[in-house]
Amino acid sequence: LDRLELVEDLRQAIDAGGLQVAYQPIVELGSRRLRGAEALVRWDHPRLGAISPEHFVPLAEGAGLIRGLGRLVLEVACAQAASWPVTGGVGPEIHVNLSAAELMDPGLRRDVVAALTSSGLDPRRLVLELTESMLVGGVGPVTKRLESLKSLGAKISLDDFGTGYSSLSYLVRLPVDEIKLDRSFVQDIHLAGRRRRALVGVVVHLAETFALDLVAEGIERPEELEVLAEEGCTLGQGYLLGRPMPGEALAEMLGAQPPLFPIVAPRGEPRRHPKGRKGSTLV
């Protein structure tokens, strides 16, 4: 009964816009300028308080609510990104996670078009993320879906790179523009042996060879940042560079002159890995 009640509460929250979207910065490691931000869904239940995405996202998937949840995050994130100040050229990118169910839904392209049209966001600023775990069933159907989305001008990012069973083949077969190095390669890299550090260097070289952007995830210590920079990684994400924050707070940081991100995590959300469980979406 508790689960059924929570599902109904979630349904109402999605319909009424009762969910919030936080934005975690993606930063250029050298200049510390904002490259983009990842949209992360949050739910502050009126009675139960903050509910972890690790709990309510699987609930949405099981109850058939994931498309509505994904569409809400996409619309809110695009609208927020369109409002951020742009200082010459193309503005910061907005990263939005896709679930396996969304990716195979025939209506996904229509939802993306609607979000871009209503917000007026430049399609080049939209980055759609999928995880390697979503590709276990094969990349054939996925490739067609991704090519359809790329035809709109959006970019494709392969999240949690390095955790799948055939990561290298994805770089050849999928029309991706970016890979995000899984945090398991980043955590305590300054204390790890030469092999792990060399492996990060290999991934950096792969990204350069395929002309892909590379984002190192889960950077939490200055020592990790230093090693990644030494290995040639140019983009990073993690609590050291910025915790998930409201869109307005990120806009204020963008409005600073120059808009530099300090290498000190601002206080905010309680410490937890923003991705939630592997294979989850939007978290």
PDB file of C-alpha atoms in Angstrom:
ATOM      1  CA  LEU A   1       0.000   0.000   0.000  1.00  0.00           C
ATOM      2  CA  ASP A   2       2.857   2.370   0.804  1.00  0.00           C
ATOM      3  CA  ARG A   3       4.374   1.704  -2.617  1.00  0.00           C
ATOM      4  CA  LEU A   4       1.078   2.264  -4.420  1.00  0.00           C
ATOM      5  CA  GLU A   5       0.569   5.507  -2.530  1.00  0.00           C
ATOM      6  CA  LEU A   6       4.083   6.676  -3.391  1.00  0.00           C
ATOM      7  CA  VAL A   7       3.543   5.839  -7.066  1.00  0.00           C
ATOM      8  CA  GLU A   8       0.380   7.932  -7.084  1.00  0.00           C
ATOM      9  CA  ASP A   9       2.211  10.796  -5.341  1.00  0.00           C
ATOM     10  CA  LEU A  10       4.931  10.591  -7.965  1.00  0.00           C
ATOM     11  CA  ARG A  11       2.372  10.607 -10.759  1.00  0.00           C
ATOM     12  CA  GLN A  12       0.801  13.747  -9.338  1.00  0.00           C
ATOM     13  CA  ALA A  13       4.197  15.387  -8.839  1.00  0.00           C
ATOM     14  CA  ILE A  14       5.082  14.752 -12.486  1.00  0.00           C
ATOM     15  CA  ASP A  15       1.741  16.065 -13.732  1.00  0.00           C
ATOM     16  CA  ALA A  16       1.845  19.142 -11.484  1.00  0.00           C
ATOM     17  CA  GLY A  17       5.523  19.929 -11.970  1.00  0.00           C
ATOM     18  CA  GLY A  18       6.275  19.047  -8.367  1.00  0.00           C
ATOM     19  CA  LEU A  19       9.786  17.797  -9.075  1.00  0.00           C
ATOM     20  CA  GLN A  20      12.895  19.944  -9.077  1.00  0.00           C
ATOM     21  CA  VAL A  21      15.915  19.884 -11.374  1.00  0.00           C
ATOM     22  CA  ALA A  22      19.399  20.586 -10.060  1.00  0.00           C
ATOM     23  CA  TYR A  23      22.419  21.294 -12.259  1.00  0.00           C
ATOM     24  CA  GLN A  24      25.928  20.006 -11.685  1.00  0.00           C
ATOM     25  CA  PRO A  25      28.673  21.969 -13.464  1.00  0.00           C
ATOM     26  CA  ILE A  26      30.937  20.430 -16.097  1.00  0.00           C
ATOM     27  CA  VAL A  27      34.104  22.496 -16.041  1.00  0.00           C
ATOM     28  CA  GLU A  28      37.178  23.008 -18.210  1.00  0.00           C
ATOM     29  CA  LEU A  29      39.960  21.804 -15.937  1.00  0.00           C
ATOM     30  CA  GLY A  30      42.550  24.253 -17.204  1.00  0.00           C
ATOM     31  CA  SER A  31      40.594  27.506 -17.333  1.00  0.00           C
ATOM     32  CA  ARG A  32      37.928  26.435 -14.769  1.00  0.00           C
ATOM     33  CA  ARG A  33      35.280  27.906 -17.038  1.00  0.00           C
ATOM     34  CA  LEU A  34      31.875  26.312 -17.262  1.00  0.00           C
ATOM     35  CA  ARG A  35      31.454  24.057 -20.275  1.00  0.00           C
ATOM     36  CA  GLY A  36      27.993  22.818 -19.386  1.00  0.00           C
ATOM     37  CA  ALA A  37      25.867  21.284 -16.670  1.00  0.00           C
ATOM     38  CA  GLU A  38      24.087  17.997 -16.090  1.00  0.00           C
ATOM     39  CA  ALA A  39      20.392  18.090 -15.183  1.00  0.00           C
ATOM     40  CA  LEU A  40      19.612  15.922 -12.147  1.00  0.00           C
ATOM     41  CA  VAL A  41      16.061  15.354 -10.956  1.00  0.00           C
ATOM     42  CA  ARG A  42      15.108  15.819  -7.285  1.00  0.00           C
ATOM     43  CA  TRP A  43      11.870  15.148  -5.387  1.00  0.00           C
ATOM     44  CA  ASP A  44      11.026  16.926  -2.146  1.00  0.00           C
ATOM     45  CA  HIS A  45       7.936  15.018  -1.012  1.00  0.00           C
ATOM     46  CA  PRO A  46       5.536  17.229   0.975  1.00  0.00           C
ATOM     47  CA  ARG A  47       5.189  14.607   3.723  1.00  0.00           C
ATOM     48  CA  LEU A  48       8.255  12.382   3.477  1.00  0.00           C
ATOM     49  CA  GLY A  49      10.820  15.040   2.634  1.00  0.00           C
ATOM     50  CA  ALA A  50      13.643  14.503   0.160  1.00  0.00           C
ATOM     51  CA  ILE A  51      13.403  11.137  -1.591  1.00  0.00           C
ATOM     52  CA  SER A  52      16.514   9.807  -3.248  1.00  0.00           C
ATOM     53  CA  PRO A  53      16.456   9.368  -7.039  1.00  0.00           C
ATOM     54  CA  GLU A  54      17.847   5.901  -6.359  1.00  0.00           C
ATOM     55  CA  HIS A  55      14.406   5.133  -4.961  1.00  0.00           C
ATOM     56  CA  PHE A  56      11.891   7.060  -7.040  1.00  0.00           C
ATOM     57  CA  VAL A  57      13.453   6.683 -10.514  1.00  0.00           C
ATOM     58  CA  PRO A  58      13.179   2.854 -10.446  1.00  0.00           C
ATOM     59  CA  LEU A  59       9.671   3.386  -9.093  1.00  0.00           C
ATOM     60  CA  ALA A  60       8.865   5.515 -12.139  1.00  0.00           C
ATOM     61  CA  GLU A  61      10.362   2.902 -14.452  1.00  0.00           C
ATOM     62  CA  GLY A  62       8.309   0.116 -12.902  1.00  0.00           C
ATOM     63  CA  ALA A  63       5.084   2.114 -12.922  1.00  0.00           C
ATOM     64  CA  GLY A  64       5.360   3.275 -16.531  1.00  0.00           C
ATOM     65  CA  LEU A  65       5.974   6.897 -15.517  1.00  0.00           C
ATOM     66  CA  ILE A  66       9.500   7.233 -16.811  1.00  0.00           C
ATOM     67  CA  ARG A  67       8.603   8.901 -20.099  1.00  0.00           C
ATOM     68  CA  GLY A  68       6.588  11.568 -18.314  1.00  0.00           C
ATOM     69  CA  LEU A  69       9.413  12.065 -15.839  1.00  0.00           C
ATOM     70  CA  GLY A  70      11.989  12.267 -18.599  1.00  0.00           C
ATOM     71  CA  ARG A  71       9.908  14.672 -20.638  1.00  0.00           C
ATOM     72  CA  LEU A  72       9.484  16.950 -17.605  1.00  0.00           C
ATOM     73  CA  VAL A  73      13.236  17.051 -16.916  1.00  0.00           C
ATOM     74  CA  LEU A  74      13.986  17.664 -20.592  1.00  0.00           C
ATOM     75  CA  GLU A  75      11.545  20.576 -20.822  1.00  0.00           C
ATOM     76  CA  VAL A  76      12.678  22.198 -17.565  1.00  0.00           C
ATOM     77  CA  ALA A  77      16.375  21.755 -18.343  1.00  0.00           C
ATOM     78  CA  CYS A  78      16.110  23.200 -21.846  1.00  0.00           C
ATOM     79  CA  ALA A  79      14.136  26.190 -20.588  1.00  0.00           C
ATOM     80  CA  GLN A  80      16.645  26.804 -17.805  1.00  0.00           C
ATOM     81  CA  ALA A  81      19.646  26.536 -20.117  1.00  0.00           C
ATOM     82  CA  ALA A  82      18.050  28.941 -22.582  1.00  0.00           C
ATOM     83  CA  SER A  83      17.867  31.553 -19.791  1.00  0.00           C
ATOM     84  CA  TRP A  84      21.539  31.357 -18.841  1.00  0.00           C
ATOM     85  CA  PRO A  85      23.719  34.290 -19.904  1.00  0.00           C
ATOM     86  CA  VAL A  86      25.806  33.736 -23.019  1.00  0.00           C
ATOM     87  CA  THR A  87      29.101  35.571 -23.358  1.00  0.00           C
ATOM     88  CA  GLY A  88      29.925  35.247 -27.030  1.00  0.00           C
ATOM     89  CA  GLY A  89      29.418  32.210 -29.232  1.00  0.00           C
ATOM     90  CA  VAL A  90      27.366  29.222 -28.122  1.00  0.00           C
ATOM     91  CA  GLY A  91      26.317  29.145 -24.467  1.00  0.00           C
ATOM     92  CA  PRO A  92      26.863  26.360 -21.908  1.00  0.00           C
ATOM     93  CA  GLU A  93      25.626  22.911 -22.842  1.00  0.00           C
ATOM     94  CA  ILE A  94      22.873  21.160 -20.928  1.00  0.00           C
ATOM     95  CA  HIS A  95      23.205  17.420 -20.376  1.00  0.00           C
ATOM     96  CA  VAL A  96      20.021  15.377 -20.001  1.00  0.00           C
ATOM     97  CA  ASN A  97      20.024  11.665 -19.183  1.00  0.00           C
ATOM     98  CA  LEU A  98      17.981   9.168 -21.150  1.00  0.00           C
ATOM     99  CA  SER A  99      16.604   5.878 -19.863  1.00  0.00           C
ATOM    100  CA  ALA A 100      16.493   2.713 -21.933  1.00  0.00           C
ATOM    101  CA  ALA A 101      12.713   2.995 -22.136  1.00  0.00           C
ATOM    102  CA  GLU A 102      12.894   6.572 -23.396  1.00  0.00           C
ATOM    103  CA  LEU A 103      15.564   5.788 -25.949  1.00  0.00           C
ATOM    104  CA  MET A 104      13.416   3.107 -27.577  1.00  0.00           C
ATOM    105  CA  ASP A 105      10.205   5.133 -27.363  1.00  0.00           C
ATOM    106  CA  PRO A 106       9.091   6.320 -30.839  1.00  0.00           C
ATOM    107  CA  GLY A 107       7.946   9.589 -29.274  1.00  0.00           C
ATOM    108  CA  LEU A 108      11.357  10.607 -27.929  1.00  0.00           C
ATOM    109  CA  ARG A 109      12.355  12.604 -31.001  1.00  0.00           C
ATOM    110  CA  ARG A 110       9.055  14.446 -30.883  1.00  0.00           C
ATOM    111  CA  ASP A 111       9.607  15.253 -27.189  1.00  0.00           C
ATOM    112  CA  VAL A 112      13.082  16.628 -27.907  1.00  0.00           C
ATOM    113  CA  VAL A 113      11.784  18.776 -30.758  1.00  0.00           C
ATOM    114  CA  ALA A 114       9.003  20.120 -28.531  1.00  0.00           C
ATOM    115  CA  ALA A 115      11.425  20.981 -25.702  1.00  0.00           C
ATOM    116  CA  LEU A 116      13.809  22.758 -28.064  1.00  0.00           C
ATOM    117  CA  THR A 117      11.010  24.655 -29.793  1.00  0.00           C
ATOM    118  CA  SER A 118       9.251  25.819 -26.629  1.00  0.00           C
ATOM    119  CA  SER A 119      12.484  26.900 -24.946  1.00  0.00           C
ATOM    120  CA  GLY A 120      14.198  28.371 -27.999  1.00  0.00           C
ATOM    121  CA  LEU A 121      17.399  26.575 -26.986  1.00  0.00           C
ATOM    122  CA  ASP A 122      20.057  26.150 -29.650  1.00  0.00           C
ATOM    123  CA  PRO A 123      20.066  22.364 -30.396  1.00  0.00           C
ATOM    124  CA  ARG A 124      23.865  22.422 -30.351  1.00  0.00           C
ATOM    125  CA  ARG A 125      23.679  23.093 -26.616  1.00  0.00           C
ATOM    126  CA  LEU A 126      21.674  19.940 -25.847  1.00  0.00           C
ATOM    127  CA  VAL A 127      23.663  16.813 -24.912  1.00  0.00           C
ATOM    128  CA  LEU A 128      21.719  13.582 -24.455  1.00  0.00           C
ATOM    129  CA  GLU A 129      23.412  11.025 -22.222  1.00  0.00           C
ATOM    130  CA  LEU A 130      23.019   7.258 -22.264  1.00  0.00           C
ATOM    131  CA  THR A 131      24.844   4.668 -20.180  1.00  0.00           C
ATOM    132  CA  GLU A 132      26.778   1.668 -21.417  1.00  0.00           C
ATOM    133  CA  SER A 133      24.475  -0.636 -19.461  1.00  0.00           C
ATOM    134  CA  MET A 134      21.653   0.365 -21.831  1.00  0.00           C
ATOM    135  CA  LEU A 135      23.537  -1.204 -24.751  1.00  0.00           C
ATOM    136  CA  VAL A 136      23.744  -4.790 -23.508  1.00  0.00           C
ATOM    137  CA  GLY A 137      20.931  -5.849 -25.838  1.00  0.00           C
ATOM    138  CA  GLY A 138      22.781  -4.620 -28.923  1.00  0.00           C
ATOM    139  CA  VAL A 139      23.591  -1.319 -30.581  1.00  0.00           C
ATOM    140  CA  GLY A 140      21.741  -1.736 -33.890  1.00  0.00           C
ATOM    141  CA  PRO A 141      18.361  -0.225 -32.916  1.00  0.00           C
ATOM    142  CA  VAL A 142      20.079   2.267 -30.612  1.00  0.00           C
ATOM    143  CA  THR A 143      22.260   3.597 -33.411  1.00  0.00           C
ATOM    144  CA  LYS A 144      19.250   4.507 -35.542  1.00  0.00           C
ATOM    145  CA  ARG A 145      17.618   6.317 -32.622  1.00  0.00           C
ATOM    146  CA  LEU A 146      20.768   8.267 -31.868  1.00  0.00           C
ATOM    147  CA  GLU A 147      21.295   9.257 -35.489  1.00  0.00           C
ATOM    148  CA  SER A 148      17.727  10.550 -35.563  1.00  0.00           C
ATOM    149  CA  LEU A 149      18.404  12.693 -32.484  1.00  0.00           C
ATOM    150  CA  LYS A 150      21.719  13.945 -33.866  1.00  0.00           C
ATOM    151  CA  SER A 151      19.937  15.065 -37.025  1.00  0.00           C
ATOM    152  CA  LEU A 152      18.228  17.679 -34.847  1.00  0.00           C
ATOM    153  CA  GLY A 153      21.619  19.140 -33.935  1.00  0.00           C
ATOM    154  CA  ALA A 154      21.859  17.576 -30.464  1.00  0.00           C
ATOM    155  CA  LYS A 155      24.988  15.816 -29.217  1.00  0.00           C
ATOM    156  CA  ILE A 156      25.265  12.310 -27.780  1.00  0.00           C
ATOM    157  CA  SER A 157      27.307  11.417 -24.708  1.00  0.00           C
ATOM    158  CA  LEU A 158      28.255   7.907 -23.564  1.00  0.00           C
ATOM    159  CA  ASP A 159      28.139   7.891 -19.775  1.00  0.00           C
ATOM    160  CA  ASP A 160      29.968   5.552 -17.361  1.00  0.00           C
ATOM    161  CA  PHE A 161      32.530   4.785 -20.062  1.00  0.00           C
ATOM    162  CA  GLY A 162      34.832   1.914 -19.201  1.00  0.00           C
ATOM    163  CA  THR A 163      32.337  -0.141 -17.204  1.00  0.00           C
ATOM    164  CA  GLY A 164      30.760  -1.985 -20.150  1.00  0.00           C
ATOM    165  CA  TYR A 165      31.901  -5.244 -21.671  1.00  0.00           C
ATOM    166  CA  SER A 166      32.728  -3.862 -25.115  1.00  0.00           C
ATOM    167  CA  SER A 167      33.444  -0.176 -24.586  1.00  0.00           C
ATOM    168  CA  LEU A 168      35.818   0.230 -27.499  1.00  0.00           C
ATOM    169  CA  SER A 169      33.362  -1.131 -30.053  1.00  0.00           C
ATOM    170  CA  TYR A 170      30.839   1.525 -29.004  1.00  0.00           C
ATOM    171  CA  LEU A 171      33.200   4.268 -30.136  1.00  0.00           C
ATOM    172  CA  VAL A 172      33.185   2.793 -33.639  1.00  0.00           C
ATOM    173  CA  ARG A 173      29.541   1.843 -33.964  1.00  0.00           C
ATOM    174  CA  LEU A 174      27.704   4.614 -32.123  1.00  0.00           C
ATOM    175  CA  PRO A 175      27.413   8.243 -33.305  1.00  0.00           C
ATOM    176  CA  VAL A 176      28.694   9.692 -30.027  1.00  0.00           C
ATOM    177  CA  ASP A 177      30.276  13.105 -29.547  1.00  0.00           C
ATOM    178  CA  GLU A 178      31.489  12.678 -25.980  1.00  0.00           C
ATOM    179  CA  ILE A 179      32.473  10.035 -23.461  1.00  0.00           C
ATOM    180  CA  LYS A 180      32.303  10.401 -19.691  1.00  0.00           C
ATOM    181  CA  LEU A 181      34.977   8.467 -17.853  1.00  0.00           C
ATOM    182  CA  ASP A 182      33.397   6.509 -15.014  1.00  0.00           C
ATOM    183  CA  ARG A 183      34.243   7.711 -11.534  1.00  0.00           C
ATOM    184  CA  SER A 184      35.749   4.325 -10.662  1.00  0.00           C
ATOM    185  CA  PHE A 185      38.765   5.314 -12.786  1.00  0.00           C
ATOM    186  CA  VAL A 186      38.996   8.721 -11.126  1.00  0.00           C
ATOM    187  CA  GLN A 187      38.531   7.927  -7.445  1.00  0.00           C
ATOM    188  CA  ASP A 188      41.863   8.037  -5.581  1.00  0.00           C
ATOM    189  CA  ILE A 189      43.778   7.961  -8.859  1.00  0.00           C
ATOM    190  CA  HIS A 190      46.620   9.821  -7.136  1.00  0.00           C
ATOM    191  CA  LEU A 191      47.016   6.816  -4.831  1.00  0.00           C
ATOM    192  CA  ALA A 192      46.537   4.148  -7.481  1.00  0.00           C
ATOM    193  CA  GLY A 193      49.296   2.307  -9.281  1.00  0.00           C
ATOM    194  CA  ARG A 194      50.776   3.221 -12.618  1.00  0.00           C
ATOM    195  CA  ARG A 195      48.411   0.935 -14.504  1.00  0.00           C
ATOM    196  CA  ARG A 196      45.252   2.863 -13.655  1.00  0.00           C
ATOM    197  CA  ARG A 197      46.906   6.178 -14.366  1.00  0.00           C
ATOM    198  CA  ALA A 198      48.200   4.816 -17.671  1.00  0.00           C
ATOM    199  CA  LEU A 199      44.699   3.548 -18.482  1.00  0.00           C
ATOM    200  CA  VAL A 200      43.292   7.054 -18.069  1.00  0.00           C
ATOM    201  CA  GLY A 201      45.987   8.290 -20.430  1.00  0.00           C
ATOM    202  CA  VAL A 202      44.919   5.665 -22.964  1.00  0.00           C
ATOM    203  CA  VAL A 203      41.284   6.808 -22.756  1.00  0.00           C
ATOM    204  CA  VAL A 204      42.402  10.415 -23.249  1.00  0.00           C
ATOM    205  CA  HIS A 205      44.311   9.333 -26.359  1.00  0.00           C
ATOM    206  CA  LEU A 206      41.279   7.409 -27.638  1.00  0.00           C
ATOM    207  CA  ALA A 207      39.076  10.459 -27.216  1.00  0.00           C
ATOM    208  CA  GLU A 208      41.565  12.608 -29.095  1.00  0.00           C
ATOM    209  CA  THR A 209      41.867  10.013 -31.870  1.00  0.00           C
ATOM    210  CA  PHE A 210      38.103   9.838 -32.369  1.00  0.00           C
ATOM    211  CA  ALA A 211      37.701  13.632 -31.933  1.00  0.00           C
ATOM    212  CA  LEU A 212      35.499  13.158 -28.871  1.00  0.00           C
ATOM    213  CA  ASP A 213      35.130  15.297 -25.789  1.00  0.00           C
ATOM    214  CA  LEU A 214      36.143  13.500 -22.586  1.00  0.00           C
ATOM    215  CA  VAL A 215      34.647  14.330 -19.196  1.00  0.00           C
ATOM    216  CA  ALA A 216      36.140  12.798 -16.050  1.00  0.00           C
ATOM    217  CA  GLU A 217      33.367  12.136 -13.534  1.00  0.00           C
ATOM    218  CA  GLY A 218      33.431  12.069  -9.751  1.00  0.00           C
ATOM    219  CA  ILE A 219      36.354  14.428  -9.117  1.00  0.00           C
ATOM    220  CA  GLU A 220      36.365  15.066  -5.382  1.00  0.00           C
ATOM    221  CA  ARG A 221      39.984  15.805  -4.444  1.00  0.00           C
ATOM    222  CA  PRO A 222      42.533  18.324  -5.746  1.00  0.00           C
ATOM    223  CA  GLU A 223      45.043  15.488  -6.128  1.00  0.00           C
ATOM    224  CA  GLU A 224      42.683  13.660  -8.504  1.00  0.00           C
ATOM    225  CA  LEU A 225      42.249  16.832 -10.533  1.00  0.00           C
ATOM    226  CA  GLU A 226      46.007  17.306 -10.763  1.00  0.00           C
ATOM    227  CA  VAL A 227      46.622  13.792 -12.072  1.00  0.00           C
ATOM    228  CA  LEU A 228      43.787  14.031 -14.615  1.00  0.00           C
ATOM    229  CA  ALA A 229      45.143  17.323 -15.911  1.00  0.00           C
ATOM    230  CA  GLU A 230      48.618  15.812 -16.199  1.00  0.00           C
ATOM    231  CA  GLU A 231      47.194  12.945 -18.254  1.00  0.00           C
ATOM    232  CA  GLY A 232      45.581  15.408 -20.663  1.00  0.00           C
ATOM    233  CA  CYS A 233      41.949  15.309 -19.540  1.00  0.00           C
ATOM    234  CA  THR A 234      40.409  18.710 -20.248  1.00  0.00           C
ATOM    235  CA  LEU A 235      36.880  18.460 -18.798  1.00  0.00           C
ATOM    236  CA  GLY A 236      35.672  17.353 -15.383  1.00  0.00           C
ATOM    237  CA  GLN A 237      32.634  16.962 -13.170  1.00  0.00           C
ATOM    238  CA  GLY A 238      32.379  16.255  -9.455  1.00  0.00           C
ATOM    239  CA  TYR A 239      31.899  17.740  -6.008  1.00  0.00           C
ATOM    240  CA  LEU A 240      35.319  19.394  -6.088  1.00  0.00           C
ATOM    241  CA  LEU A 241      34.183  21.469  -9.067  1.00  0.00           C
ATOM    242  CA  GLY A 242      30.593  22.006  -8.011  1.00  0.00           C
ATOM    243  CA  ARG A 243      27.700  20.211  -6.381  1.00  0.00           C
ATOM    244  CA  PRO A 244      24.260  20.033  -8.005  1.00  0.00           C
ATOM    245  CA  MET A 245      22.655  23.443  -7.563  1.00  0.00           C
ATOM    246  CA  PRO A 246      19.506  25.330  -8.612  1.00  0.00           C
ATOM    247  CA  GLY A 247      19.565  26.799 -12.096  1.00  0.00           C
ATOM    248  CA  GLU A 248      19.401  30.327 -10.680  1.00  0.00           C
ATOM    249  CA  ALA A 249      22.546  29.756  -8.624  1.00  0.00           C
ATOM    250  CA  LEU A 250      24.389  28.509 -11.673  1.00  0.00           C
ATOM    251  CA  ALA A 251      23.181  31.541 -13.632  1.00  0.00           C
ATOM    252  CA  GLU A 252      24.667  33.823 -10.955  1.00  0.00           C
ATOM    253  CA  MET A 253      28.020  32.100 -11.277  1.00  0.00           C
ATOM    254  CA  LEU A 254      27.829  32.452 -15.041  1.00  0.00           C
ATOM    255  CA  GLY A 255      27.133  36.145 -14.643  1.00  0.00           C
ATOM    256  CA  ALA A 256      30.382  36.682 -12.735  1.00  0.00           C
ATOM    257  CA  GLN A 257      33.281  38.294 -14.583  1.00  0.00           C
ATOM    258  CA  PRO A 258      35.044  36.079 -15.374  1.00  0.00           C
ATOM    259  CA  PRO A 259      32.747  33.113 -14.628  1.00  0.00           C
ATOM    260  CA  LEU A 260      35.384  30.944 -12.926  1.00  0.00           C
ATOM    261  CA  PHE A 261      34.512  27.957 -10.768  1.00  0.00           C
ATOM    262  CA  PRO A 262      36.596  27.666  -7.599  1.00  0.00           C
ATOM    263  CA  ILE A 263      38.208  24.330  -6.832  1.00  0.00           C
ATOM    264  CA  VAL A 264      36.195  24.149  -3.623  1.00  0.00           C
ATOM    265  CA  ALA A 265      32.816  22.420  -3.520  1.00  0.00           C
ATOM    266  CA  PRO A 266      30.057  24.834  -2.455  1.00  0.00           C
ATOM    267  CA  ARG A 267      27.903  23.688   0.393  1.00  0.00           C
ATOM    268  CA  GLY A 268      24.528  22.334  -0.586  1.00  0.00           C
ATOM    269  CA  GLU A 269      23.257  18.828  -1.061  1.00  0.00           C
ATOM    270  CA  PRO A 270      24.325  16.064   1.306  1.00  0.00           C
ATOM    271  CA  ARG A 271      27.240  14.071  -0.027  1.00  0.00           C
ATOM    272  CA  ARG A 272      26.140  11.281  -2.346  1.00  0.00           C
ATOM    273  CA  HIS A 273      27.054  10.120  -5.806  1.00  0.00           C
ATOM    274  CA  PRO A 274      24.704  12.034  -8.140  1.00  0.00           C
ATOM    275  CA  LYS A 275      24.347   9.184 -10.607  1.00  0.00           C
ATOM    276  CA  GLY A 276      22.529   6.866  -8.234  1.00  0.00           C
ATOM    277  CA  ARG A 277      22.512   3.204  -9.097  1.00  0.00           C
ATOM    278  CA  LYS A 278      24.007   2.010 -12.351  1.00  0.00           C
ATOM    279  CA  GLY A 279      21.516   1.968 -15.168  1.00  0.00           C
ATOM    280  CA  SER A 280      19.340   4.601 -13.532  1.00  0.00           C
ATOM    281  CA  THR A 281      18.326   7.665 -15.454  1.00  0.00           C
ATOM    282  CA  LEU A 282      17.991  11.341 -14.663  1.00  0.00           C
ATOM    283  CA  VAL A 283      19.848  11.078 -11.360  1.00  0.00           C
TER     284      VAL A 283
END
